[in-house]
Amino acid sequence: MRVSLPAAAATALGVTLATAACTTAPHHAAPPGVAASPDWISAASTDAPDPAWWRALGDPVLAGLVDAALAHNPDLRTAAAQVREA
């Protein structure tokens, strides 16, 4: 019996895929933990971000754009009320 080349290629591909499916992923150990300084943890947990952080960049165009966006965009409650109204 003679096997055609496409049938042999399909069989070889099937055997390859079947054996590849039986392999397991390599085990990677978790990276070692890094202990953070208690000073760093307490400083990070008590400092609130500046709500107008972009002003520290000193760019009047950026400040104007953000001010315009905040003035012309409704907050979540207003948007929800508009959805209910619609």
Steps between C-alpha positions, in 0.01 A plus 500: 500500500634838402427809716473834325720787607214718635369209709848432639548868580162515671585190704838644600337827598236316703761294685705814569202690636386206709840458664538874549168508685638250753788720608478723804599861533837563665487572869621847586573576859340810643736794530633559848298742707627849559445648840391863490616743762229585757579869439425459131175314568373760747598790271330339203181426687452847653585724204200574283569593139455864407163526322644777277834331428520642147543852639843398632613473135458876461333478158222760466363334184466164679343668803251681273409179318445309824297785647282513187454123503401500865259791449327350197481133598223385732584289795375146543181598682404748230574247226290237679212747535520583130488129412193451720337806348568382146 
